[in-house]
Coordinates of C-alpha atoms in Angstrom, one line a residue:
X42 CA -14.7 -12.9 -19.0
X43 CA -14.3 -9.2 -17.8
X44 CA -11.6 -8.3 -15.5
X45 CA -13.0 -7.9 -11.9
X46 CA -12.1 -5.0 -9.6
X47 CA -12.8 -3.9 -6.2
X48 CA -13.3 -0.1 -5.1
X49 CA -12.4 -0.9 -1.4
X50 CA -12.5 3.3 -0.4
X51 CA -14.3 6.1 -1.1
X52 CA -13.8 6.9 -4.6
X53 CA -16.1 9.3 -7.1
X54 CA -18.8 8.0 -9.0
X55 CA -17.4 9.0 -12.3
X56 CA -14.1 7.0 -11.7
X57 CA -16.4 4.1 -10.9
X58 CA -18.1 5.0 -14.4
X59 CA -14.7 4.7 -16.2
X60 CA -14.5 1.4 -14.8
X61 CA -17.6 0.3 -16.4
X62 CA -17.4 2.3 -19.6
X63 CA -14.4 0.6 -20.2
X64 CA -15.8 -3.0 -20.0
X65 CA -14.7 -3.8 -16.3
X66 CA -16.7 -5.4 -13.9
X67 CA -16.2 -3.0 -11.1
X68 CA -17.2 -3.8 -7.3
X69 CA -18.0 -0.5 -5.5
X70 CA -18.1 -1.1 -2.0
X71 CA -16.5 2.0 -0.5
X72 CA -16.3 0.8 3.3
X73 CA -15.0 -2.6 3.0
X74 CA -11.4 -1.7 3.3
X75 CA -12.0 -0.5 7.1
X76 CA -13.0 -4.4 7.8
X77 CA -9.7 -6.2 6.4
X78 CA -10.9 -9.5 8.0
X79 CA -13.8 -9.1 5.1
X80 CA -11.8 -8.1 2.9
X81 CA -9.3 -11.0 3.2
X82 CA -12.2 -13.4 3.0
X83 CA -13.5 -11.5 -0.5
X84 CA -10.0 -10.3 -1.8
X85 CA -9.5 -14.3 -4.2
X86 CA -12.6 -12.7 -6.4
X87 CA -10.8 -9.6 -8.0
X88 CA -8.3 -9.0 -10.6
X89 CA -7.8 -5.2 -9.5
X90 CA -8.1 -3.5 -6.4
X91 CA -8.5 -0.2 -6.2
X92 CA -7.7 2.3 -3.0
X93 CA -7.1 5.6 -0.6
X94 CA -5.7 5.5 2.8
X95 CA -8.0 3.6 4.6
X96 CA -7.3 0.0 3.1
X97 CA -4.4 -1.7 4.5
X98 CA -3.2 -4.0 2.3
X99 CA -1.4 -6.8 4.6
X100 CA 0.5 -9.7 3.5
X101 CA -2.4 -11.7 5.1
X102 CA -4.6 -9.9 2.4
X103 CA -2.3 -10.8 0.0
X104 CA -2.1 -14.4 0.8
X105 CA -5.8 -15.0 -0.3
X106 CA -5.6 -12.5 -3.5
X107 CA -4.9 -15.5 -5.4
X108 CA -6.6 -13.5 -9.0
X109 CA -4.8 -10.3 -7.9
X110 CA -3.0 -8.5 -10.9
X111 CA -2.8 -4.9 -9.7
X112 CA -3.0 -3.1 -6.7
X113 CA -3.9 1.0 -7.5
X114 CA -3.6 3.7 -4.9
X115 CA -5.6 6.7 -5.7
X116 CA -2.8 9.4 -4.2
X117 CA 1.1 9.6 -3.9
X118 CA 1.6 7.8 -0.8
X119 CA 1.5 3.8 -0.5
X120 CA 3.0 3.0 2.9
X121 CA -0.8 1.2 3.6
X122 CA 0.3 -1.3 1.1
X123 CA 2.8 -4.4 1.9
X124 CA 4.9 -3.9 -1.3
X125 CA 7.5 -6.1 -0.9
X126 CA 4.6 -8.7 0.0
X127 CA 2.5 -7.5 -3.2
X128 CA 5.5 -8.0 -5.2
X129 CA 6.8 -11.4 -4.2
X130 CA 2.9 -12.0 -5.1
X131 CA 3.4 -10.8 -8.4
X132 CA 1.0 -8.0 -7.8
X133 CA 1.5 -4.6 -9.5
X134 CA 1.5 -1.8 -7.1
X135 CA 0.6 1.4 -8.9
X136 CA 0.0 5.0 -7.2
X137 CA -1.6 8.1 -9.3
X138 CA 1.6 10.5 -8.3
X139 CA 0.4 13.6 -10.5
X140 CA -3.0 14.1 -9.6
X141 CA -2.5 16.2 -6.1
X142 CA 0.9 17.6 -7.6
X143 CA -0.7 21.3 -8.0
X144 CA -2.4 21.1 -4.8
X145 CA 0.7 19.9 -2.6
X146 CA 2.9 22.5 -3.9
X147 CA -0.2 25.3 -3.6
X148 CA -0.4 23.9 0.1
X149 CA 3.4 24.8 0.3
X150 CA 2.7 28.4 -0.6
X151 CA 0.2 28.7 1.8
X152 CA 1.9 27.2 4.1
X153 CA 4.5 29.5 4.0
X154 CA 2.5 32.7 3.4
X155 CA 0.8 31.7 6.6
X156 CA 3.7 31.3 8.7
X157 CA 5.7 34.5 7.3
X158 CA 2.6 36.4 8.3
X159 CA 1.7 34.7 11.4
X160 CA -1.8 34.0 10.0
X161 CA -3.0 31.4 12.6
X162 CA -2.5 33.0 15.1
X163 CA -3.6 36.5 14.3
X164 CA -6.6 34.8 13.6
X165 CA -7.5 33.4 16.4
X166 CA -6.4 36.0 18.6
X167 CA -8.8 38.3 16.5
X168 CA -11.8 36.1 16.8
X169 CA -10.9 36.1 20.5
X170 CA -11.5 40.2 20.4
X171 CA -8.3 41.4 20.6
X172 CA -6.4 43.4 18.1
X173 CA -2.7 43.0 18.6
X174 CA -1.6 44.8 15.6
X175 CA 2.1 44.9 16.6
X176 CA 2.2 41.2 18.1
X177 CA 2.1 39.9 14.9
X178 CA 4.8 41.4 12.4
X179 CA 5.5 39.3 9.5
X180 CA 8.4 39.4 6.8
X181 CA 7.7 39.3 3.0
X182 CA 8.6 36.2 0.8
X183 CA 10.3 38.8 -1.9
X184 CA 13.7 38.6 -2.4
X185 CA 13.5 35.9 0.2
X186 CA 15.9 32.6 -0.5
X187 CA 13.7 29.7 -0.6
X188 CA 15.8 26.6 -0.4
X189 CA 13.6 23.5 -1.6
X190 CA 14.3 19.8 -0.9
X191 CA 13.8 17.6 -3.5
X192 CA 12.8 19.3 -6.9
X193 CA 11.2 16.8 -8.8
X194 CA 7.2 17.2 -9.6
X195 CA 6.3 19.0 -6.5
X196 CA 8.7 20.7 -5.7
X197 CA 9.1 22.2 -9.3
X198 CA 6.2 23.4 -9.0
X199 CA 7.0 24.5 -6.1
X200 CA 10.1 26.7 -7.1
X201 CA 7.6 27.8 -10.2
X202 CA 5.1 29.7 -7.8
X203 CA 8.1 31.2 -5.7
X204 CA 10.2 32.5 -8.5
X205 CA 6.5 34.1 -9.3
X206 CA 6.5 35.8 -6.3
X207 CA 10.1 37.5 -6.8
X208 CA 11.9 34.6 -4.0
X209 CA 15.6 33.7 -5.2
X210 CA 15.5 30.0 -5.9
X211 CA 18.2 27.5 -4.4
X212 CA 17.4 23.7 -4.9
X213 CA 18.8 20.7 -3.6
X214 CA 18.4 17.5 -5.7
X215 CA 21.3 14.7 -6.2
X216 CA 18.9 14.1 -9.5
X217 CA 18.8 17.5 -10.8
X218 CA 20.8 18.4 -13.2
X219 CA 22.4 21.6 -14.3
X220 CA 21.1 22.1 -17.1
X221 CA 17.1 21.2 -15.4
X222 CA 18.4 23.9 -13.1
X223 CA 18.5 26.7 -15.6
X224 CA 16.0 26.2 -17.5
X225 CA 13.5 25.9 -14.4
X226 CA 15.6 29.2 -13.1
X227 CA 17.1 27.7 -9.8
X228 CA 20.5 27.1 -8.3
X229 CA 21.5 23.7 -8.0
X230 CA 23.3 23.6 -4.6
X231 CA 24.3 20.6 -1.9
X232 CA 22.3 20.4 1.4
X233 CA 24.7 22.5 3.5
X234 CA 24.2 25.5 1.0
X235 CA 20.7 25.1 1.8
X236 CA 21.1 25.3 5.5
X237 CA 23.1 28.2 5.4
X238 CA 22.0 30.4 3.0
X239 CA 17.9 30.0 2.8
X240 CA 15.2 32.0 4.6
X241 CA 12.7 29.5 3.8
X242 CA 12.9 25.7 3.6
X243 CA 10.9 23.4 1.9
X244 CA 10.8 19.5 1.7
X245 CA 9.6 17.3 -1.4
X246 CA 11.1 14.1 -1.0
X247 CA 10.1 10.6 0.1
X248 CA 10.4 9.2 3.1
X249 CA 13.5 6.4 2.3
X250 CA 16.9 5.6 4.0
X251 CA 18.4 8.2 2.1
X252 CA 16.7 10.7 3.3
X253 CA 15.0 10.1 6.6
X254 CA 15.8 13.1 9.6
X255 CA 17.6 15.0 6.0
X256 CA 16.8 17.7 8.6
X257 CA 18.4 16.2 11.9
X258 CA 19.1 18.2 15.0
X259 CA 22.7 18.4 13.7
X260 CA 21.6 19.7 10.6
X261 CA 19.0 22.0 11.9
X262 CA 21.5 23.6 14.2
X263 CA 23.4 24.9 10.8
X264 CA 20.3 26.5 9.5
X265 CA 20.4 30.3 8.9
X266 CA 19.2 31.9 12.1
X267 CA 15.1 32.9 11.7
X268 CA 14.8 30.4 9.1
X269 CA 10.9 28.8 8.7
X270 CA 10.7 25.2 8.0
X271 CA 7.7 23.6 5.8
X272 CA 7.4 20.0 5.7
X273 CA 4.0 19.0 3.4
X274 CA 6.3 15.7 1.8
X275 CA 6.3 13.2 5.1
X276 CA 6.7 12.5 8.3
X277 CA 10.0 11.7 9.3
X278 CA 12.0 14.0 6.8
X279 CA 12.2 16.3 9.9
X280 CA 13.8 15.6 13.6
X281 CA 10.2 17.7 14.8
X282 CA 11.5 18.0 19.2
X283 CA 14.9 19.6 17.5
X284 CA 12.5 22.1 15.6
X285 CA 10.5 22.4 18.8
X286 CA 13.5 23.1 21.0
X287 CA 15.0 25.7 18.2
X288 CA 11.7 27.8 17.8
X289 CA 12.8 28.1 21.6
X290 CA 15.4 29.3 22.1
X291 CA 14.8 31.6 18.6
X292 CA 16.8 30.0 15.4
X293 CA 14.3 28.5 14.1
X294 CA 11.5 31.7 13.5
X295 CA 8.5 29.7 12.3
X296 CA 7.2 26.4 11.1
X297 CA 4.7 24.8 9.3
X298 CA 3.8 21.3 9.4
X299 CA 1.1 19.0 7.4
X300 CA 3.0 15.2 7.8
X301 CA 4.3 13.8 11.0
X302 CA 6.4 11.2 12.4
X303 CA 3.1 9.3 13.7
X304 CA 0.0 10.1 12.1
X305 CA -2.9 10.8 12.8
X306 CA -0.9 13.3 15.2
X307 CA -2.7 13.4 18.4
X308 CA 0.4 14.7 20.4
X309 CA 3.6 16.4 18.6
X310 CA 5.9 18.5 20.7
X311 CA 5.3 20.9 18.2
X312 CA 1.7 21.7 19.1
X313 CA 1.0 25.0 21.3
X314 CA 4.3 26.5 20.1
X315 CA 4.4 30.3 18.3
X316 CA 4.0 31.1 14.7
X317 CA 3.7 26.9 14.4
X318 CA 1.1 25.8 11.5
X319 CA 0.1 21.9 11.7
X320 CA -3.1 20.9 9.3
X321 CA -3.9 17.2 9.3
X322 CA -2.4 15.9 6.1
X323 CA -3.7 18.6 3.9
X324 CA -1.5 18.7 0.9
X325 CA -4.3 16.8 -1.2
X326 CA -7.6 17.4 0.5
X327 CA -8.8 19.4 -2.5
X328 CA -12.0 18.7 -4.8
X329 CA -10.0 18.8 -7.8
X330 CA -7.4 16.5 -6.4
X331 CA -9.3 13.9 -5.3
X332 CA -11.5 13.2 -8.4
X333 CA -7.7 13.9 -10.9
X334 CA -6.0 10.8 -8.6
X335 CA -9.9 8.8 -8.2
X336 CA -9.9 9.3 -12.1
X337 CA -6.6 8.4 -13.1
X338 CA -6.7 4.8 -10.8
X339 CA -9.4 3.9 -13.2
X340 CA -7.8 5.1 -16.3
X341 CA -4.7 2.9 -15.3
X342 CA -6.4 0.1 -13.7
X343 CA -8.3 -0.6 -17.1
X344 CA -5.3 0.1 -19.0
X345 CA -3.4 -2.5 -17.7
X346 CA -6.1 -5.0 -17.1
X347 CA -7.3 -4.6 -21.1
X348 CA -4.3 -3.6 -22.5
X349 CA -1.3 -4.2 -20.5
X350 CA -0.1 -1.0 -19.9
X351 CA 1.6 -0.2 -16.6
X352 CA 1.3 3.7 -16.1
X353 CA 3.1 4.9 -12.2
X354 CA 4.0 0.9 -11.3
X355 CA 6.4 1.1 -8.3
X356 CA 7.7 -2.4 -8.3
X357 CA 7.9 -3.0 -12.3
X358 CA 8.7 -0.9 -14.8
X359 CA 6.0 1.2 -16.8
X360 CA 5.1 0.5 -19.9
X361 CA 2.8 3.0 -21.7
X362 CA -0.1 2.1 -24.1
X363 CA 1.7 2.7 -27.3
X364 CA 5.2 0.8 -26.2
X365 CA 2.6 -2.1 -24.9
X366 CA 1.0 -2.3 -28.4
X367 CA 5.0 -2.4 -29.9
X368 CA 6.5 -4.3 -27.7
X369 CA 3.9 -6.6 -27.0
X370 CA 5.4 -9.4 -29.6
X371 CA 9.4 -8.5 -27.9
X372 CA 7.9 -9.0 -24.2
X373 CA 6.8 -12.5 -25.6
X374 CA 10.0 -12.8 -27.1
X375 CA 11.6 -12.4 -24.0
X376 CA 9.8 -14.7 -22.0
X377 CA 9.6 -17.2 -24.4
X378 CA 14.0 -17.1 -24.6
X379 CA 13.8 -17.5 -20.5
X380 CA 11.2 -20.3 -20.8
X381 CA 13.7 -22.0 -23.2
X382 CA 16.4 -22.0 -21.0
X383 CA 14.8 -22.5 -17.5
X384 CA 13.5 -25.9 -19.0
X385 CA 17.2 -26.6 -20.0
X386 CA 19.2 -25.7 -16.9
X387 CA 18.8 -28.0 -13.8
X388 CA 21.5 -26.3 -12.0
X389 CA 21.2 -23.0 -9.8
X390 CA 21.6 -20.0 -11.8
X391 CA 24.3 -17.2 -11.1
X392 CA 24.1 -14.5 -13.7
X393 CA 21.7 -13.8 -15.8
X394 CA 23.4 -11.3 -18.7
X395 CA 21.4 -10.3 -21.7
X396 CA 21.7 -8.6 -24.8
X397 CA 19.6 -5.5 -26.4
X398 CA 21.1 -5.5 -30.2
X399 CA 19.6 -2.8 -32.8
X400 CA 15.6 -1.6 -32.9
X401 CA 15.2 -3.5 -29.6
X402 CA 18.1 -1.9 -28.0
X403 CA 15.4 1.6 -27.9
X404 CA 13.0 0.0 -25.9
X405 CA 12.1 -0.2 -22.6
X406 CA 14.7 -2.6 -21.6
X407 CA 13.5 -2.9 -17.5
X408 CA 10.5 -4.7 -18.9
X409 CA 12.0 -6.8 -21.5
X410 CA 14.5 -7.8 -18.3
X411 CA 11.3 -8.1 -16.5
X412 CA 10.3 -10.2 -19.0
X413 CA 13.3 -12.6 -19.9
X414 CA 14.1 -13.5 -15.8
X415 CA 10.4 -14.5 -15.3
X416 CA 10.6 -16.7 -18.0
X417 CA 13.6 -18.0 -16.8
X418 CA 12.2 -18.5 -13.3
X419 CA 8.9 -20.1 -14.0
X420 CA 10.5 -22.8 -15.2
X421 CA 10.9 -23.7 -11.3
X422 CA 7.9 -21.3 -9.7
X423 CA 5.0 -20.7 -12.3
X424 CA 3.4 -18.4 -9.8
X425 CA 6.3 -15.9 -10.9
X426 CA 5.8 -13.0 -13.0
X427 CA 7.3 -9.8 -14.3
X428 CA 6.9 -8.2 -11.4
X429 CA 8.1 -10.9 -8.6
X430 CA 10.9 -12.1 -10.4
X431 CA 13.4 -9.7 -10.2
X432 CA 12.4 -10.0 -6.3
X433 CA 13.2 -13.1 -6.4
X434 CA 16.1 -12.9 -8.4
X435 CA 17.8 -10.5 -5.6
X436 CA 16.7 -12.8 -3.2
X437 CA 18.5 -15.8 -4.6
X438 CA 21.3 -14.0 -5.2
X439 CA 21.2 -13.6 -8.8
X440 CA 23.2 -11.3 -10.9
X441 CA 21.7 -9.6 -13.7
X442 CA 23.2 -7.7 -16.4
X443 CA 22.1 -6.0 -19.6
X444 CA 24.5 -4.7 -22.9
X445 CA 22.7 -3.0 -25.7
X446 CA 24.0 -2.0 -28.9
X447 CA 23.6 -0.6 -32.0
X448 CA 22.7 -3.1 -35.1
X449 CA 25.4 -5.5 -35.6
X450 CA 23.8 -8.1 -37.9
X451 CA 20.7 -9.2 -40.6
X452 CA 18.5 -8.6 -37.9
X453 CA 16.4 -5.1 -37.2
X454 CA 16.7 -6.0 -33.7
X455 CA 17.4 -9.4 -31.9
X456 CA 17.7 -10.2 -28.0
X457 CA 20.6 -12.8 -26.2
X458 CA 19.9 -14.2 -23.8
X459 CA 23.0 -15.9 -21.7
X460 CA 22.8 -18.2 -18.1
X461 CA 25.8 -18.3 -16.3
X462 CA 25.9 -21.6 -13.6
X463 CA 28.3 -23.3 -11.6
X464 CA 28.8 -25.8 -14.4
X465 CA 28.2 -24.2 -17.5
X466 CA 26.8 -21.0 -20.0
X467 CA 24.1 -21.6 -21.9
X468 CA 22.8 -18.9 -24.7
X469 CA 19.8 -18.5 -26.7
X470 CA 18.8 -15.4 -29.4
X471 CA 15.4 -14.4 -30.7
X472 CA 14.1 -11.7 -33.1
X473 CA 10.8 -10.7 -34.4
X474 CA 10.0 -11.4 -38.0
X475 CA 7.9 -9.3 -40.2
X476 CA 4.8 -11.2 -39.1
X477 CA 5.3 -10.5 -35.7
X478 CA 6.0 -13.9 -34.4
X479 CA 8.9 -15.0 -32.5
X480 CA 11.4 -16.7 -33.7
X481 CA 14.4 -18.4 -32.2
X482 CA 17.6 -18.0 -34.4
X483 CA 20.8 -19.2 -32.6
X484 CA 20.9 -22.2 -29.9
X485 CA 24.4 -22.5 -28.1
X486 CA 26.0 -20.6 -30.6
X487 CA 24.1 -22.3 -33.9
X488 CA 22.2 -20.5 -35.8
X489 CA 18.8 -21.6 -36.8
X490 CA 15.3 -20.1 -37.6
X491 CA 12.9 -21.9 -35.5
X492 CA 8.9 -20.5 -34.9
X493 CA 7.5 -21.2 -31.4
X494 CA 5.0 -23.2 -30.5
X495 CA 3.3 -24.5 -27.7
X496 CA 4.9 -27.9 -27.4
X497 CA 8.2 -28.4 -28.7
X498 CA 11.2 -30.9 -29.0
X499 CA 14.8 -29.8 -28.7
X500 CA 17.3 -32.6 -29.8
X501 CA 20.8 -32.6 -30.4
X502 CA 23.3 -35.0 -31.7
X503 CA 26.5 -35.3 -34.2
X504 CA 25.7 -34.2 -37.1
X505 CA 25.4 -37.1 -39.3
X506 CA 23.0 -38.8 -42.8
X507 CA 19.8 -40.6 -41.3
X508 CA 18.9 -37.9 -38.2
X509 CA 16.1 -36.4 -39.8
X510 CA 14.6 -39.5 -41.2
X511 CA 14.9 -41.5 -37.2
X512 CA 13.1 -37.9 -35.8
X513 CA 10.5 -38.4 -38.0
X514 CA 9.8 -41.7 -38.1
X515 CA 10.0 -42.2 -34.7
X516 CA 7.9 -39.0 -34.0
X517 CA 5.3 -41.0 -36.5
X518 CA 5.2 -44.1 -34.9
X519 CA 4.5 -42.7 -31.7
X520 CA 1.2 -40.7 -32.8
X521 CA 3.2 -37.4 -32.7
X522 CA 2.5 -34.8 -35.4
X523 CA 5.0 -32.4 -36.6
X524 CA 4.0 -28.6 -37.3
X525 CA 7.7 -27.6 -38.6
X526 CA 11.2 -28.8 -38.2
X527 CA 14.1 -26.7 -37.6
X528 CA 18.1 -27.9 -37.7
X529 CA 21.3 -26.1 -37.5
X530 CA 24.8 -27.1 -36.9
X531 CA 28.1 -25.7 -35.8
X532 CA 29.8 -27.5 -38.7
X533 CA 29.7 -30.4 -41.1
X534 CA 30.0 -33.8 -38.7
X535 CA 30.1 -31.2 -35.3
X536 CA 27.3 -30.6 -33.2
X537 CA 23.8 -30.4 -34.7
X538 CA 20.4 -29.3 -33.3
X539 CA 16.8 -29.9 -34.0
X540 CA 13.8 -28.0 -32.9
X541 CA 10.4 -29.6 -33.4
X542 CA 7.0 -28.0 -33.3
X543 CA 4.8 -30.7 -32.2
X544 CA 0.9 -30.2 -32.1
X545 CA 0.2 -32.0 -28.3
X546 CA 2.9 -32.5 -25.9
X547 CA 5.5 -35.4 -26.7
X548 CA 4.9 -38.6 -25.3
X549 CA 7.4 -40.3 -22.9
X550 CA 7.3 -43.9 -25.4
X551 CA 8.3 -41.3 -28.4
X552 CA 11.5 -40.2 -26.0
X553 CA 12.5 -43.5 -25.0
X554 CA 12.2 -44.4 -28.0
X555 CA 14.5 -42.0 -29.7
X556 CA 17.2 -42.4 -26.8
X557 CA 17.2 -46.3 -27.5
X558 CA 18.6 -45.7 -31.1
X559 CA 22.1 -43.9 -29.5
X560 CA 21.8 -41.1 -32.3
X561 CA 20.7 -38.2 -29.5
X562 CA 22.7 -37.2 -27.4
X563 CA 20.0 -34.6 -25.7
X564 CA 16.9 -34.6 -25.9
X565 CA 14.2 -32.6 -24.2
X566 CA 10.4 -31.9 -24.3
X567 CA 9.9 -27.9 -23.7
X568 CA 6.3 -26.0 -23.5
X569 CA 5.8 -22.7 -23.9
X570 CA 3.1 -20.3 -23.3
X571 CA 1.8 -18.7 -26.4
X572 CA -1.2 -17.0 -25.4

């Protein structure tokens, strides 16, 4: 059956097209998101739903999205979506953060050619009939110091278009390096150098703890006197009565607002001021832009539902087409490891810590992690998934840990996978064979070569003449067919293990029946899913 997805919001025809050129039943009802008692009572039908700004997606939504895979925002911002709600759900959240990037950072320009030149409000004093040619003297941008907030996509743009228009670059960025400096042709500098030094100040960063009020009054109040102040990231970056109260009393010389504290902004004590530039929320209110991010929702949307690529997740890690189609058989190697042992441990788990050894070790590890701590934790919730595991995990207070190396061994590439509990560790390894199937090849330190399946039995016992021959005839008598067999040992007469491939799950008469002989000292039914 085709994945089902609902367009909630406005959204262009053509994305809606991609949807069904790409086999997707797709649900175009552009209005339902502004009714979200509707859409909580349609929301259990859909695999994908797809958004702007005007669906909320509440944890009360959420609660009946029992189908839900993925959650796609058409736009940068997602604060209308419950992520830590959609997560503990298991629900992808993906946003489209490179479709509005050009026409953000072109909004900055503007922004800031309009408020070096007093545009606004020599035009409406114009169109009012007066001409107040020496009211409104400007300053140029050249040779200007621009100091920009945040230089990632935007605002390296951004600092692109102003080094075009002869500004001296100064950028502050704790993930910018030196070298990413110099070849985009800016000075890497800490926030105070920014406050003192630039002429213009820019902002693109989001709104988190880190950087909420990043331009407090305090900080303001070090700015460089006649400084103007753009703000087209978010709301909040910017203490907005401190900038009021500065364009005053004459520190601050202009501003130029598109986000604010409280949107929609009906009131802002920046309103009525001079040489003050507020647009409602601009920065991606261009044709272009909105049919790039409406496109690129249904490009990723489809994706992941026929493919399992995560393209711009923000509570997973991505994983593009051409890792999904190579990693594919590792991701299932992964779970499959935590599946084994979150059917063996009975005790709360501490610490996960896992090991990445050769050809693996150059892969996306986050979603191999993913991966290997959902399998783990299905075992006790099978609701949980790649994406609300790790939630959970942090929740439960969970350690994780991850070592990669280079090859050490005969394998390419093999993952170890190790649970730490009050009581005990218990390991597991896996590698990929040529074929592409998993394989399990060392239990608690003994090495074996077992294949997967969907019912299994894990056994252990002293290693000792007549095991094999009780397995199977028991297994026999009790109607239950073995597909392959696999043993290993830590020594002659020390501990031994078998691994049985069964074709239907093992009755409870065949494990009774194998505990009555005393031989097994362990022994334990496991499923896996092999889909």
């Amino acid at each position: 059956m085709a994945p089902k997805v609902l367009v909630s919001d406005k959204l262009s025809e053509t994305a809606v097209q991609i949807f069904r050129d790409r086999g997707i039943d797709v649900d175009f009802q552009p209005d339902l998101g502004k009714d979200k008692d509707r859409l909580a009572d349609v929301i259990g039908d859909y695999d994908g739903l797809a958004i702007r700004s005007a669906t909320k997606v509440t944890e009360k939504i959420l609660a009946n999205a029992h189908k839900l895979k993925v959650i796609a925002r058409a736009g940068i911002g997602t604060d209308n979506i419950d992520k830590v709600a959609a997560s503990k759900k298991g629900v992808i959240v993906m946003n489209t953060p490179f479709g509005n990037m050009i026409t953000t950072a072109e909004h900055a320009i503007a922004l800031m050619f309009a408020v070096a030149r007093q545009i606004p409000d020599a035009n409406a004093s114009t169109h009012a009939g007066k001409w107040e040619k020496s009211r409104f003297m400007g300053t140029e941008l050249t040779a200007k110091t621009l100091g920009v907030i945040g230089a990632g996509n935007i605002g390296g743009i951004v600092c692109d278009r102003a080094r075009g228009l002869k500004m001296k670059v100064i950028a502050y960025d704790p993930f910018l390096s030196e070298a990413k400096a110099d070849k985009m042709g800016v000075e890497k500098v800490e926030l105070d150098d920014v406050l003192a030094r630039a002429d213009f100040i820019t902002l693109h960063v989001p709104l988190t703890d880190q950087t909420r009020n990043i331009l407090s009054r305090e900080n303001l109040e070090k700015t460089k006197k006649g400084v103007r102040i753009i703000n087209c990231a978010r709301g909040g970056l910017v203490d907005e009565a401190a900038v009021a109260d500065l364009l005053e009393s004459g520190h601050i010389a202009g501003a130029a607002f598109d986000v604010f504290e409280v949107e929609p902004a009906t009131d802002s004590p920046l309103f009525g001021l001079p040489n003050v530039v507020c647009t409602p929320h601009l920065g991606a209110a261009t044709t272009e832009a909105q049919e790039n991010v409406a496109l690129q929702v249904a490009e990723q949307m489809s994706d992941y539902l026929l493919t399992g690529a995560v393209t711009n997740a923000l509570n997973m890690p991505s994983v593009s087409a051409e890792e999904a189609k190579v990693m594919g058989p590792w991701i299932k190697l992964a779970a499959h490891l935590g599946a084994f042992i979150g059917q063996m441990t009975d005790e709360p788990v501490k610490a996960i810590n896992i090991l990445y050894d050769g050809a693996v070790s150059q892969m996306n590890l986050p979603a191999l992690t993913s991966a290997s701590v959902a399998g783990i934790m299905k075992a006790v919730n099978p609701e949980i998934n790649m994406v609300s595991a790790p939630v959970v995990a942090k929740e439960r207070g969970i350690k994780i840990s991850t070592t990669h190396q280079d090859k050490s061994g005969v394998f390419e590439g093999y993952i170890k996978l190790t649970v730490v509990t009050d009581k005990r560790e218990r390991s597991i390894g896996g590698t990929i064979f040529s074929d592409g199937k998993p394989r399990f090849i060392q239990i608690k330190g003994i090495n074996i070569d077992a294949e997967i399946g969907a019912h299994m039995l894990y056994v252990t016992n002293n290693d000792q003449p007549g095991i094999i021959g009780a397995l199977g005839q028991t297994m026999g008598e009790n109607g239950v067919n073995i597909a392959n067999f696999t043993l290993g040992r830590s020594s002659a007469g020390g501990e031994a293990i078998a691994l049985l491939y069964v074709d239907a799950p093992v009755p409870q008469k065949a494990i009774d029946a194998l505990q009555s002989t005393d031989l097994f000292r362990q022994i334990k039914p496991l499923q896996f899913d092999i889909g």
